[in-house]
CSV table of C-alpha atoms and ligand atoms in Angstrom, one decimal:
chain,number,residue,atom,x,y,z
S,10,MET,CA,-93.8,-78.4,-19.0
S,11,THR,CA,-90.0,-78.6,-18.9
S,12,THR,CA,-88.0,-80.0,-21.7
S,13,SER,CA,-85.1,-82.2,-20.8
S,14,PRO,CA,-81.7,-81.4,-22.4
S,15,PRO,CA,-80.9,-83.4,-25.5
S,16,ALA,CA,-78.9,-86.5,-24.9
S,17,ALA,CA,-75.9,-85.0,-26.7
S,18,ALA,CA,-75.7,-82.1,-24.2
S,19,LEU,CA,-76.0,-84.5,-21.2
S,20,ALA,CA,-73.2,-86.6,-22.7
S,21,ALA,CA,-71.0,-83.6,-23.1
S,22,VAL,CA,-71.5,-82.6,-19.4
S,23,ALA,CA,-70.8,-86.2,-18.3
S,24,GLN,CA,-67.7,-86.2,-20.5
S,25,ARG,CA,-66.4,-83.0,-18.9
S,26,GLN,CA,-67.1,-84.1,-15.4
S,27,GLN,CA,-65.2,-87.3,-16.1
S,28,LEU,CA,-62.3,-85.3,-17.5
S,29,TYR,CA,-62.2,-83.1,-14.4
S,30,SER,CA,-62.3,-86.0,-11.9
S,31,ASP,CA,-59.7,-88.0,-13.9
S,32,MET,CA,-57.2,-85.0,-14.0
S,33,SER,CA,-57.8,-83.8,-10.4
S,34,PRO,CA,-55.3,-86.4,-8.8
S,35,HIS,CA,-52.7,-84.9,-11.1
S,36,ASN,CA,-53.2,-81.4,-9.7
S,37,LEU,CA,-54.9,-80.2,-12.9
S,38,THR,CA,-58.0,-78.2,-13.1
S,39,PRO,CA,-59.9,-76.5,-16.1
S,40,LEU,CA,-59.5,-72.7,-16.4
S,41,TRP,CA,-62.8,-72.3,-18.2
S,42,GLU,CA,-64.8,-73.2,-15.1
S,43,VAL,CA,-63.1,-70.3,-13.1
S,44,LEU,CA,-62.1,-67.8,-15.7
S,45,HIS,CA,-64.7,-65.1,-14.9
S,46,ALA,CA,-64.0,-65.2,-11.2
S,47,LEU,CA,-60.2,-65.0,-11.8
S,48,VAL,CA,-60.5,-62.0,-14.1
S,49,PRO,CA,-63.5,-60.0,-12.9
S,50,GLN,CA,-64.8,-57.1,-15.0
S,51,GLN,CA,-64.3,-54.9,-11.9
S,52,PRO,CA,-62.8,-55.5,-8.4
S,53,ALA,CA,-65.0,-57.9,-6.5
S,54,THR,CA,-63.5,-57.8,-3.0
S,55,PRO,CA,-64.7,-60.1,-0.3
S,56,CYS,CA,-63.9,-57.3,2.2
S,57,ALA,CA,-67.0,-55.7,3.7
S,58,PRO,CA,-67.5,-52.1,5.0
S,59,ALA,CA,-67.3,-52.0,8.8
S,60,HIS,CA,-67.4,-49.6,11.7
S,61,TRP,CA,-65.9,-49.9,15.2
S,62,LYS,CA,-67.4,-47.4,17.6
S,63,TYR,CA,-64.8,-46.4,20.2
S,64,ALA,CA,-67.4,-46.6,23.1
S,65,GLU,CA,-67.9,-50.3,22.2
S,66,VAL,CA,-64.2,-51.2,21.7
S,67,ARG,CA,-62.7,-49.3,24.7
S,68,PRO,CA,-64.2,-51.5,27.5
S,69,PHE,CA,-62.8,-54.6,25.8
S,70,LEU,CA,-59.4,-53.0,25.6
S,71,MET,CA,-59.6,-52.2,29.3
S,72,ARG,CA,-60.6,-55.7,30.1
S,73,ALA,CA,-57.7,-56.9,28.1
S,74,GLY,CA,-55.6,-54.7,30.3
S,75,GLU,CA,-56.8,-56.7,33.3
S,76,ALA,CA,-56.5,-60.1,31.6
S,77,ILE,CA,-52.9,-59.9,30.4
S,78,THR,CA,-49.8,-57.6,30.8
S,79,ALA,CA,-48.2,-55.9,27.8
S,80,GLU,CA,-45.1,-57.9,28.4
S,81,GLU,CA,-46.8,-61.3,28.5
S,82,ALA,CA,-48.9,-60.4,25.4
S,83,VAL,CA,-45.7,-59.0,23.7
S,84,ARG,CA,-48.2,-56.6,22.1
S,85,ARG,CA,-51.6,-56.2,23.8
S,86,VAL,CA,-53.7,-55.5,20.8
S,87,LEU,CA,-57.3,-56.1,19.8
S,88,ILE,CA,-57.4,-56.8,16.0
S,89,LEU,CA,-60.0,-54.9,14.0
S,90,GLU,CA,-61.0,-57.9,12.0
S,91,ASN,CA,-63.1,-57.4,8.8
S,92,PRO,CA,-66.5,-59.0,9.5
S,93,ALA,CA,-66.3,-60.8,6.1
S,94,LEU,CA,-62.7,-62.0,6.7
S,95,ARG,CA,-63.0,-63.4,10.2
S,96,GLY,CA,-60.1,-65.5,11.4
S,97,LYS,CA,-57.7,-63.9,8.9
S,98,SER,CA,-56.4,-61.1,11.2
S,99,CYS,CA,-56.9,-58.5,8.5
S,100,ILE,CA,-59.1,-55.4,7.9
S,101,THR,CA,-58.7,-55.6,4.1
S,102,GLN,CA,-57.1,-58.3,2.0
S,103,SER,CA,-53.7,-56.5,2.2
S,104,LEU,CA,-53.8,-54.6,5.5
S,105,TYR,CA,-53.9,-55.3,9.2
S,106,ALA,CA,-55.4,-53.0,11.8
S,107,GLY,CA,-55.5,-53.2,15.6
S,108,LEU,CA,-55.9,-51.1,18.7
S,109,GLN,CA,-53.0,-51.4,21.2
S,110,LEU,CA,-53.2,-50.6,24.9
S,111,ILE,CA,-50.2,-49.8,27.1
S,112,LEU,CA,-50.8,-49.1,30.8
S,113,PRO,CA,-48.8,-46.9,33.0
S,114,GLY,CA,-45.4,-48.5,33.9
S,115,GLU,CA,-45.7,-51.1,31.2
S,116,VAL,CA,-43.1,-52.1,28.5
S,117,ALA,CA,-43.8,-53.8,25.1
S,118,PRO,CA,-40.5,-55.5,24.5
S,119,SER,CA,-38.1,-54.8,21.7
S,120,HIS,CA,-38.3,-56.8,18.4
S,121,ARG,CA,-38.0,-56.3,14.7
S,122,HIS,CA,-39.8,-57.7,11.6
S,123,THR,CA,-39.9,-57.1,7.9
S,124,GLN,CA,-43.5,-55.9,8.2
S,125,SER,CA,-43.8,-52.1,8.2
S,126,ALA,CA,-46.0,-50.6,10.9
S,127,LEU,CA,-47.7,-47.3,11.5
S,128,ARG,CA,-49.1,-46.0,14.8
S,129,PHE,CA,-51.8,-43.5,15.0
S,130,ILE,CA,-52.3,-42.2,18.5
S,131,VAL,CA,-55.9,-42.4,19.6
S,132,GLU,CA,-56.0,-41.8,23.4
S,133,GLY,CA,-53.6,-40.7,26.1
S,134,SER,CA,-50.3,-38.9,26.0
S,135,GLY,CA,-46.8,-39.6,27.3
S,136,ALA,CA,-46.1,-43.2,26.2
S,137,TYR,CA,-43.1,-43.5,23.9
S,138,THR,CA,-42.1,-45.7,21.0
S,139,ALA,CA,-38.4,-46.3,20.2
S,140,VAL,CA,-37.0,-46.9,16.7
S,141,ASP,CA,-33.4,-47.9,16.3
S,142,GLY,CA,-32.3,-46.1,19.4
S,143,GLU,CA,-34.4,-43.0,19.3
S,144,ARG,CA,-37.6,-42.5,21.3
S,145,THR,CA,-40.6,-40.4,20.4
S,146,THR,CA,-43.3,-39.3,22.7
S,147,MET,CA,-46.8,-40.3,21.6
S,148,ARG,CA,-49.6,-37.7,21.6
S,149,PRO,CA,-53.2,-38.0,20.2
S,150,GLY,CA,-53.2,-37.5,16.5
S,151,ASP,CA,-49.5,-38.2,16.0
S,152,PHE,CA,-48.6,-40.5,13.1
S,153,ILE,CA,-45.6,-42.6,13.9
S,154,ILE,CA,-43.7,-45.1,11.7
S,155,THR,CA,-41.8,-48.3,12.5
S,156,PRO,CA,-39.8,-48.9,9.4
S,157,SER,CA,-39.3,-52.5,8.1
S,158,TRP,CA,-36.6,-54.4,10.0
S,159,THR,CA,-36.0,-51.7,12.7
S,160,TRP,CA,-35.8,-52.5,16.4
S,161,HIS,CA,-38.8,-51.1,18.2
S,162,ASP,CA,-40.2,-51.2,21.7
S,163,HIS,CA,-42.9,-49.2,23.5
S,164,GLY,CA,-43.2,-48.0,27.1
S,165,ASN,CA,-45.6,-45.9,29.1
S,166,GLU,CA,-44.0,-43.7,31.7
S,167,SER,CA,-47.1,-41.5,32.1
S,168,ASP,CA,-49.9,-42.1,34.5
S,169,VAL,CA,-52.7,-42.7,32.0
S,170,PRO,CA,-53.5,-45.6,29.6
S,171,VAL,CA,-52.3,-44.9,26.1
S,172,ILE,CA,-54.1,-46.4,23.1
S,173,TRP,CA,-53.1,-46.3,19.4
S,174,LEU,CA,-54.1,-47.7,16.1
S,175,ASP,CA,-51.5,-50.1,14.6
S,176,GLY,CA,-51.6,-50.4,10.8
S,177,LEU,CA,-49.4,-53.0,9.3
S,178,ASP,CA,-48.8,-54.6,5.9
S,179,ILE,CA,-49.0,-58.1,7.4
S,180,PRO,CA,-51.2,-59.7,4.7
S,181,THR,CA,-49.1,-58.1,1.9
S,182,ILE,CA,-45.9,-59.5,3.3
S,183,ALA,CA,-47.6,-62.9,4.0
S,184,PHE,CA,-48.8,-63.0,0.3
S,185,PHE,CA,-45.2,-62.7,-0.8
S,186,ASP,CA,-44.0,-65.2,1.9
S,187,ALA,CA,-41.3,-62.6,2.8
S,188,GLY,CA,-41.7,-62.3,6.6
S,189,PHE,CA,-38.8,-62.4,9.0
S,190,ALA,CA,-38.9,-61.5,12.7
S,191,GLN,CA,-36.5,-61.4,15.7
S,192,SER,CA,-36.7,-60.7,19.4
S,193,ASP,CA,-34.2,-58.3,20.9
S,194,THR,CA,-31.8,-59.5,23.6
S,195,SER,CA,-32.8,-56.5,25.8
S,196,ARG,CA,-36.3,-55.7,26.8
S,197,SER,CA,-36.0,-52.0,26.0
S,198,GLN,CA,-33.4,-50.9,23.6
S,199,ALA,CA,-30.7,-48.4,24.7
S,200,VAL,CA,-31.4,-44.8,23.8
S,201,THR,CA,-28.6,-43.6,21.5
S,202,ARG,CA,-30.0,-40.4,20.1
S,203,THR,CA,-31.8,-37.5,21.8
S,204,GLU,CA,-35.6,-37.3,21.1
S,205,GLY,CA,-36.3,-35.1,18.1
S,206,THR,CA,-33.0,-35.8,16.3
S,207,SER,CA,-34.6,-37.4,13.3
S,208,PHE,CA,-37.2,-34.6,13.1
S,209,ALA,CA,-34.5,-31.9,13.3
S,210,ARG,CA,-32.5,-33.7,10.5
S,211,TYR,CA,-35.3,-34.4,8.1
S,212,GLY,CA,-38.5,-32.6,9.4
S,213,HIS,CA,-38.0,-29.0,8.3
S,214,ASN,CA,-38.0,-29.3,4.5
S,215,MET,CA,-34.3,-29.7,4.6
S,216,ALA,CA,-32.0,-32.7,4.7
S,217,PRO,CA,-28.4,-33.4,5.9
S,218,MET,CA,-25.6,-32.6,3.5
S,219,GLN,CA,-24.1,-36.1,3.9
S,220,HIS,CA,-26.8,-38.7,4.3
S,221,ASP,CA,-28.1,-42.0,3.4
S,222,ALA,CA,-31.8,-42.7,3.8
S,223,PRO,CA,-31.5,-44.3,7.3
S,224,PHE,CA,-34.5,-46.6,6.7
S,225,GLY,CA,-34.1,-47.4,3.0
S,226,ALA,CA,-37.4,-47.0,1.2
S,227,THR,CA,-39.1,-45.7,4.4
S,228,SER,CA,-39.3,-42.1,5.6
S,229,PRO,CA,-36.4,-40.9,7.9
S,230,ILE,CA,-39.0,-39.0,10.0
S,231,PHE,CA,-40.6,-41.5,12.3
S,232,SER,CA,-43.0,-39.1,14.0
S,233,TYR,CA,-45.3,-36.7,12.2
S,234,PRO,CA,-46.9,-34.6,15.1
S,235,TYR,CA,-50.6,-33.8,15.0
S,236,GLU,CA,-49.8,-30.2,16.0
S,237,ARG,CA,-48.3,-29.6,12.5
S,238,SER,CA,-50.8,-31.5,10.4
S,239,ARG,CA,-53.7,-29.9,12.2
S,240,GLU,CA,-52.4,-26.4,11.8
S,241,ALA,CA,-51.9,-27.0,8.0
S,242,LEU,CA,-55.4,-28.3,7.6
S,243,HIS,CA,-57.0,-25.5,9.5
S,244,GLN,CA,-55.1,-22.8,7.5
S,245,LEU,CA,-56.1,-24.5,4.2
S,246,GLU,CA,-59.7,-24.7,5.4
S,247,ARG,CA,-59.6,-20.9,6.0
S,248,ASP,CA,-57.6,-19.8,3.0
S,249,ALA,CA,-57.9,-22.2,0.2
S,250,PRO,CA,-60.7,-23.9,-1.9
S,251,ILE,CA,-62.4,-26.9,-0.4
S,252,ASP,CA,-62.3,-30.0,-2.5
S,253,ALA,CA,-65.9,-31.3,-3.2
S,254,TRP,CA,-64.9,-34.9,-2.6
S,255,ASP,CA,-62.2,-34.8,0.1
S,256,GLY,CA,-62.7,-31.5,1.9
S,257,VAL,CA,-59.1,-30.5,2.8
S,258,LYS,CA,-56.9,-33.5,2.4
S,259,LEU,CA,-53.2,-33.9,2.6
S,260,ARG,CA,-51.0,-36.9,2.2
S,261,TYR,CA,-48.0,-37.6,4.4
S,262,VAL,CA,-44.7,-37.7,2.5
S,263,ASN,CA,-41.2,-39.2,2.8
S,264,PRO,CA,-39.3,-35.9,2.7
S,265,LEU,CA,-36.4,-37.5,0.8
S,266,THR,CA,-38.5,-38.7,-2.1
S,267,GLY,CA,-41.9,-36.9,-2.0
S,268,GLY,CA,-43.4,-40.4,-2.1
S,269,SER,CA,-45.4,-42.3,0.6
S,270,PRO,CA,-43.8,-42.6,4.1
S,271,MET,CA,-43.6,-46.4,3.7
S,272,PRO,CA,-43.2,-48.5,0.6
S,273,THR,CA,-46.4,-50.4,1.2
S,274,MET,CA,-48.7,-47.9,2.9
S,275,ALA,CA,-49.9,-44.4,2.2
S,276,THR,CA,-51.3,-42.2,5.0
S,277,PHE,CA,-53.5,-39.2,4.8
S,278,MET,CA,-55.2,-36.6,7.0
S,279,GLN,CA,-58.2,-34.6,6.0
S,280,ARG,CA,-60.5,-32.0,7.5
S,281,LEU,CA,-64.2,-31.9,6.5
S,282,PRO,CA,-65.5,-28.4,7.2
S,283,ALA,CA,-68.8,-27.9,9.1
S,284,GLY,CA,-71.7,-28.4,6.7
S,285,PHE,CA,-69.6,-30.5,4.3
S,286,ALA,CA,-71.6,-32.8,2.0
S,287,GLY,CA,-69.0,-34.6,-0.1
S,288,LYS,CA,-69.4,-36.0,-3.6
S,289,ALA,CA,-68.9,-39.7,-4.1
S,290,TRP,CA,-65.6,-41.4,-5.0
S,291,ARG,CA,-64.2,-44.8,-5.4
S,292,GLN,CA,-60.6,-46.1,-5.6
S,293,THR,CA,-58.9,-49.5,-5.8
S,294,ASP,CA,-57.1,-49.1,-2.5
S,295,GLY,CA,-59.3,-50.2,0.4
S,296,THR,CA,-58.8,-47.6,3.1
S,297,VAL,CA,-58.9,-47.7,6.9
S,298,PHE,CA,-60.0,-44.5,8.7
S,299,SER,CA,-59.4,-43.3,12.3
S,300,VAL,CA,-61.6,-40.4,13.4
S,301,VAL,CA,-59.4,-37.8,15.1
S,302,GLU,CA,-61.9,-35.1,16.0
S,303,GLY,CA,-65.6,-34.3,15.4
S,304,GLU,CA,-68.4,-36.3,13.9
S,305,GLY,CA,-69.7,-37.2,10.5
S,306,ILE,CA,-71.4,-39.8,8.3
S,307,VAL,CA,-69.9,-42.1,5.7
S,308,GLN,CA,-72.1,-43.8,3.1
S,309,ILE,CA,-70.5,-46.8,1.4
S,310,GLU,CA,-71.9,-48.8,-1.5
S,311,ALA,CA,-70.7,-52.1,-2.9
S,312,PRO,CA,-69.7,-52.1,-6.6
S,313,ALA,CA,-72.8,-54.1,-7.7
S,314,GLY,CA,-74.9,-51.4,-5.8
S,315,ALA,CA,-76.7,-54.1,-3.8
S,316,VAL,CA,-75.2,-53.4,-0.3
S,317,LYS,CA,-75.3,-50.0,1.2
S,318,SER,CA,-73.9,-49.1,4.6
S,319,THR,CA,-74.2,-45.8,6.5
S,320,PHE,CA,-72.0,-45.2,9.5
S,321,SER,CA,-72.4,-42.3,11.9
S,322,PHE,CA,-68.9,-41.8,13.3
S,323,GLY,CA,-67.5,-39.9,16.2
S,324,PRO,CA,-64.0,-39.3,17.8
S,325,ARG,CA,-61.7,-42.4,18.0
S,326,ASP,CA,-64.1,-44.5,15.9
S,327,HIS,CA,-62.6,-46.6,13.1
S,328,PHE,CA,-64.1,-47.7,9.8
S,329,VAL,CA,-63.0,-49.3,6.5
S,330,VAL,CA,-64.0,-48.5,2.9
S,331,PRO,CA,-63.2,-51.6,0.8
S,332,SER,CA,-61.7,-51.5,-2.7
S,333,TRP,CA,-63.9,-50.0,-5.4
S,334,HIS,CA,-66.8,-49.3,-3.1
S,335,THR,CA,-68.4,-45.9,-3.6
S,336,ALA,CA,-68.0,-43.7,-0.6
S,337,ARG,CA,-69.4,-40.3,0.4
S,338,LEU,CA,-68.4,-38.3,3.4
S,339,ASN,CA,-70.6,-35.8,5.3
S,340,SER,CA,-70.1,-33.7,8.4
S,341,ALA,CA,-72.5,-31.2,9.9
S,342,SER,CA,-70.2,-30.0,12.6
S,343,GLY,CA,-66.8,-30.6,10.9
S,344,CYS,CA,-64.3,-33.3,11.6
S,345,VAL,CA,-60.7,-34.5,11.1
S,346,LEU,CA,-60.0,-38.0,9.7
S,347,PHE,CA,-56.7,-39.9,9.4
S,348,SER,CA,-56.5,-42.8,6.9
S,349,TYR,CA,-54.2,-45.3,5.4
S,350,SER,CA,-54.2,-47.7,2.5
S,351,ASP,CA,-52.0,-49.8,0.3
S,352,ARG,CA,-52.0,-47.2,-2.5
S,353,PRO,CA,-48.1,-47.2,-3.0
S,354,VAL,CA,-48.3,-50.9,-4.0
S,355,HIS,CA,-51.0,-50.2,-6.5
S,356,GLN,CA,-49.0,-47.3,-7.9
S,357,ALA,CA,-45.8,-49.3,-8.1
S,358,LEU,CA,-47.7,-51.9,-10.1
S,359,GLY,CA,-49.4,-49.3,-12.3
S,360,ILE,CA,-52.9,-50.5,-11.4
S,361,HIS,CA,-54.1,-47.7,-9.1
S,362,LYS,CA,-57.5,-46.4,-10.3
S,363,GLU,CA,-59.6,-43.7,-8.8
S,364,GLU,CA,-62.9,-42.2,-9.9
S,365,ARG,CA,-64.5,-39.0,-8.7
S,366,LEU,CA,-68.3,-39.3,-9.3
S,367,SER,CA,-70.5,-36.3,-9.5
R,59,1HN,C1,-46.1,-55.4,16.2
R,59,1HN,O1,-44.8,-55.5,16.2
R,59,1HN,C2,-46.7,-54.3,16.9
R,59,1HN,O2,-44.7,-53.3,17.5
R,59,1HN,C3,-48.1,-54.2,16.9
R,59,1HN,O3,-46.5,-52.6,18.4
R,59,1HN,C4,-48.9,-55.1,16.2
R,59,1HN,C5,-49.1,-57.1,14.9
R,59,1HN,C6,-48.5,-58.2,14.3
R,59,1HN,C7,-47.2,-58.3,14.3
R,59,1HN,C8,-46.4,-57.4,14.9
R,59,1HN,C9,-45.9,-53.3,17.6
R,59,1HN,C10,-48.3,-56.2,15.6
R,59,1HN,C11,-46.9,-56.3,15.6
C-alpha cells in the first residue's frame, strides 16, 4: 500500500511550481533546483571515450578528395566529432580535432584566425605549411604550430596525398566569444624567409641576442621534427627508468619560456616499450591521442565506474580520453603516441588535477 504525501507537502510543491512559472517570464530561475549539477562533486563530462581507426577513416578522406577540391573546401577536413557531442564540431568540450587531406598539386588558401592550431602529420611527406612567410615541409610524426592570428596556407608539391591531424582550440575561443578571422588577398603567401630559419634561431637550446617572441605567447619554433623527438624517446627508453604510468613521455616546450608551445594547448609524445602494462591515471584535461607507430590497448573508465571502453589501436588511429576518466595504456610490441590537451588553460586557472593510481 502506498501512502500519499501529506496535503502540506503537496501544497509546498504546488507553491514552488507556481513561483517558478511566475518568475520564468522575468528570466529568473531557482538555483536550488540545479545546484548539484552546477557544482558536481567531481568532473562529470558529457564527452565520451572514442576511437577512430585509420582503416575506417581513410576511405572517407579519399572520397572527400574526389568530392571537393582543397581550394573549394578552403580546408578539406573530416572532423573527429565526439559521439556524445554530435553536431558541435568538437572532440572534447574545449578542443577540436580533424583529419585534413591535401592532394598533389593542391593549395589550401591563406587566412588567419585567433584560434591556435597544431598539425600532427599522419601520412605522406612533402606537403608544406607556411606561417607568416616561412614554409616548413611536413613529414610523418612532425608536430607543427600555426600560432594565433598568423597567416597560414598549405600546399602539396609532392606526388602523394598528405594527411594530418588538426588540433584547434575552437570551442575554447568560442566559449570566450573571442574569435576573429580574415582571408588573405593572395592564395599562397609570399615566402620571405628560408625554410629552417625559425628552427635555426630558436631550435637549438639557444635564442637570438636581440629578439621579441615573434608569436607572442606561442612558441617561435613552428615545426618540431619527429626525427628529433623519436631519437630522444628511444635513447631514454634504452638508458633511463621507464615511468610506470606513462612509459617514456616528454612534453613539447616553447623554448623561450619552458611552458607549453601554445597558450591553450599542451602537446606530448611518449613511447611505450614492448611489454608495457601501464598503471592507471586520470587528469582533468581531456586528451586526444594520435598513434604514430606500433600497436597497443587503452582501457578507459568513466568516473562513476559504470562505462568501460577498451580500444585496440594501431598506427594512425586516433582516440580521446575524456576529463577525469581513468585510463591505462598497454603495448605488447611497443608504440609511440602523440597527444594534446587543454592543460595550459587548467594550469593558468590553477585547477589542473592529476592522479596516478596504483
Ligand atoms: C583551419 O584554419 C585549418 O588552417 C584547419 O588548416 C582546420 C578548422 C576550423 C577553423 C579553421 C587550417 C580548421 C581551420
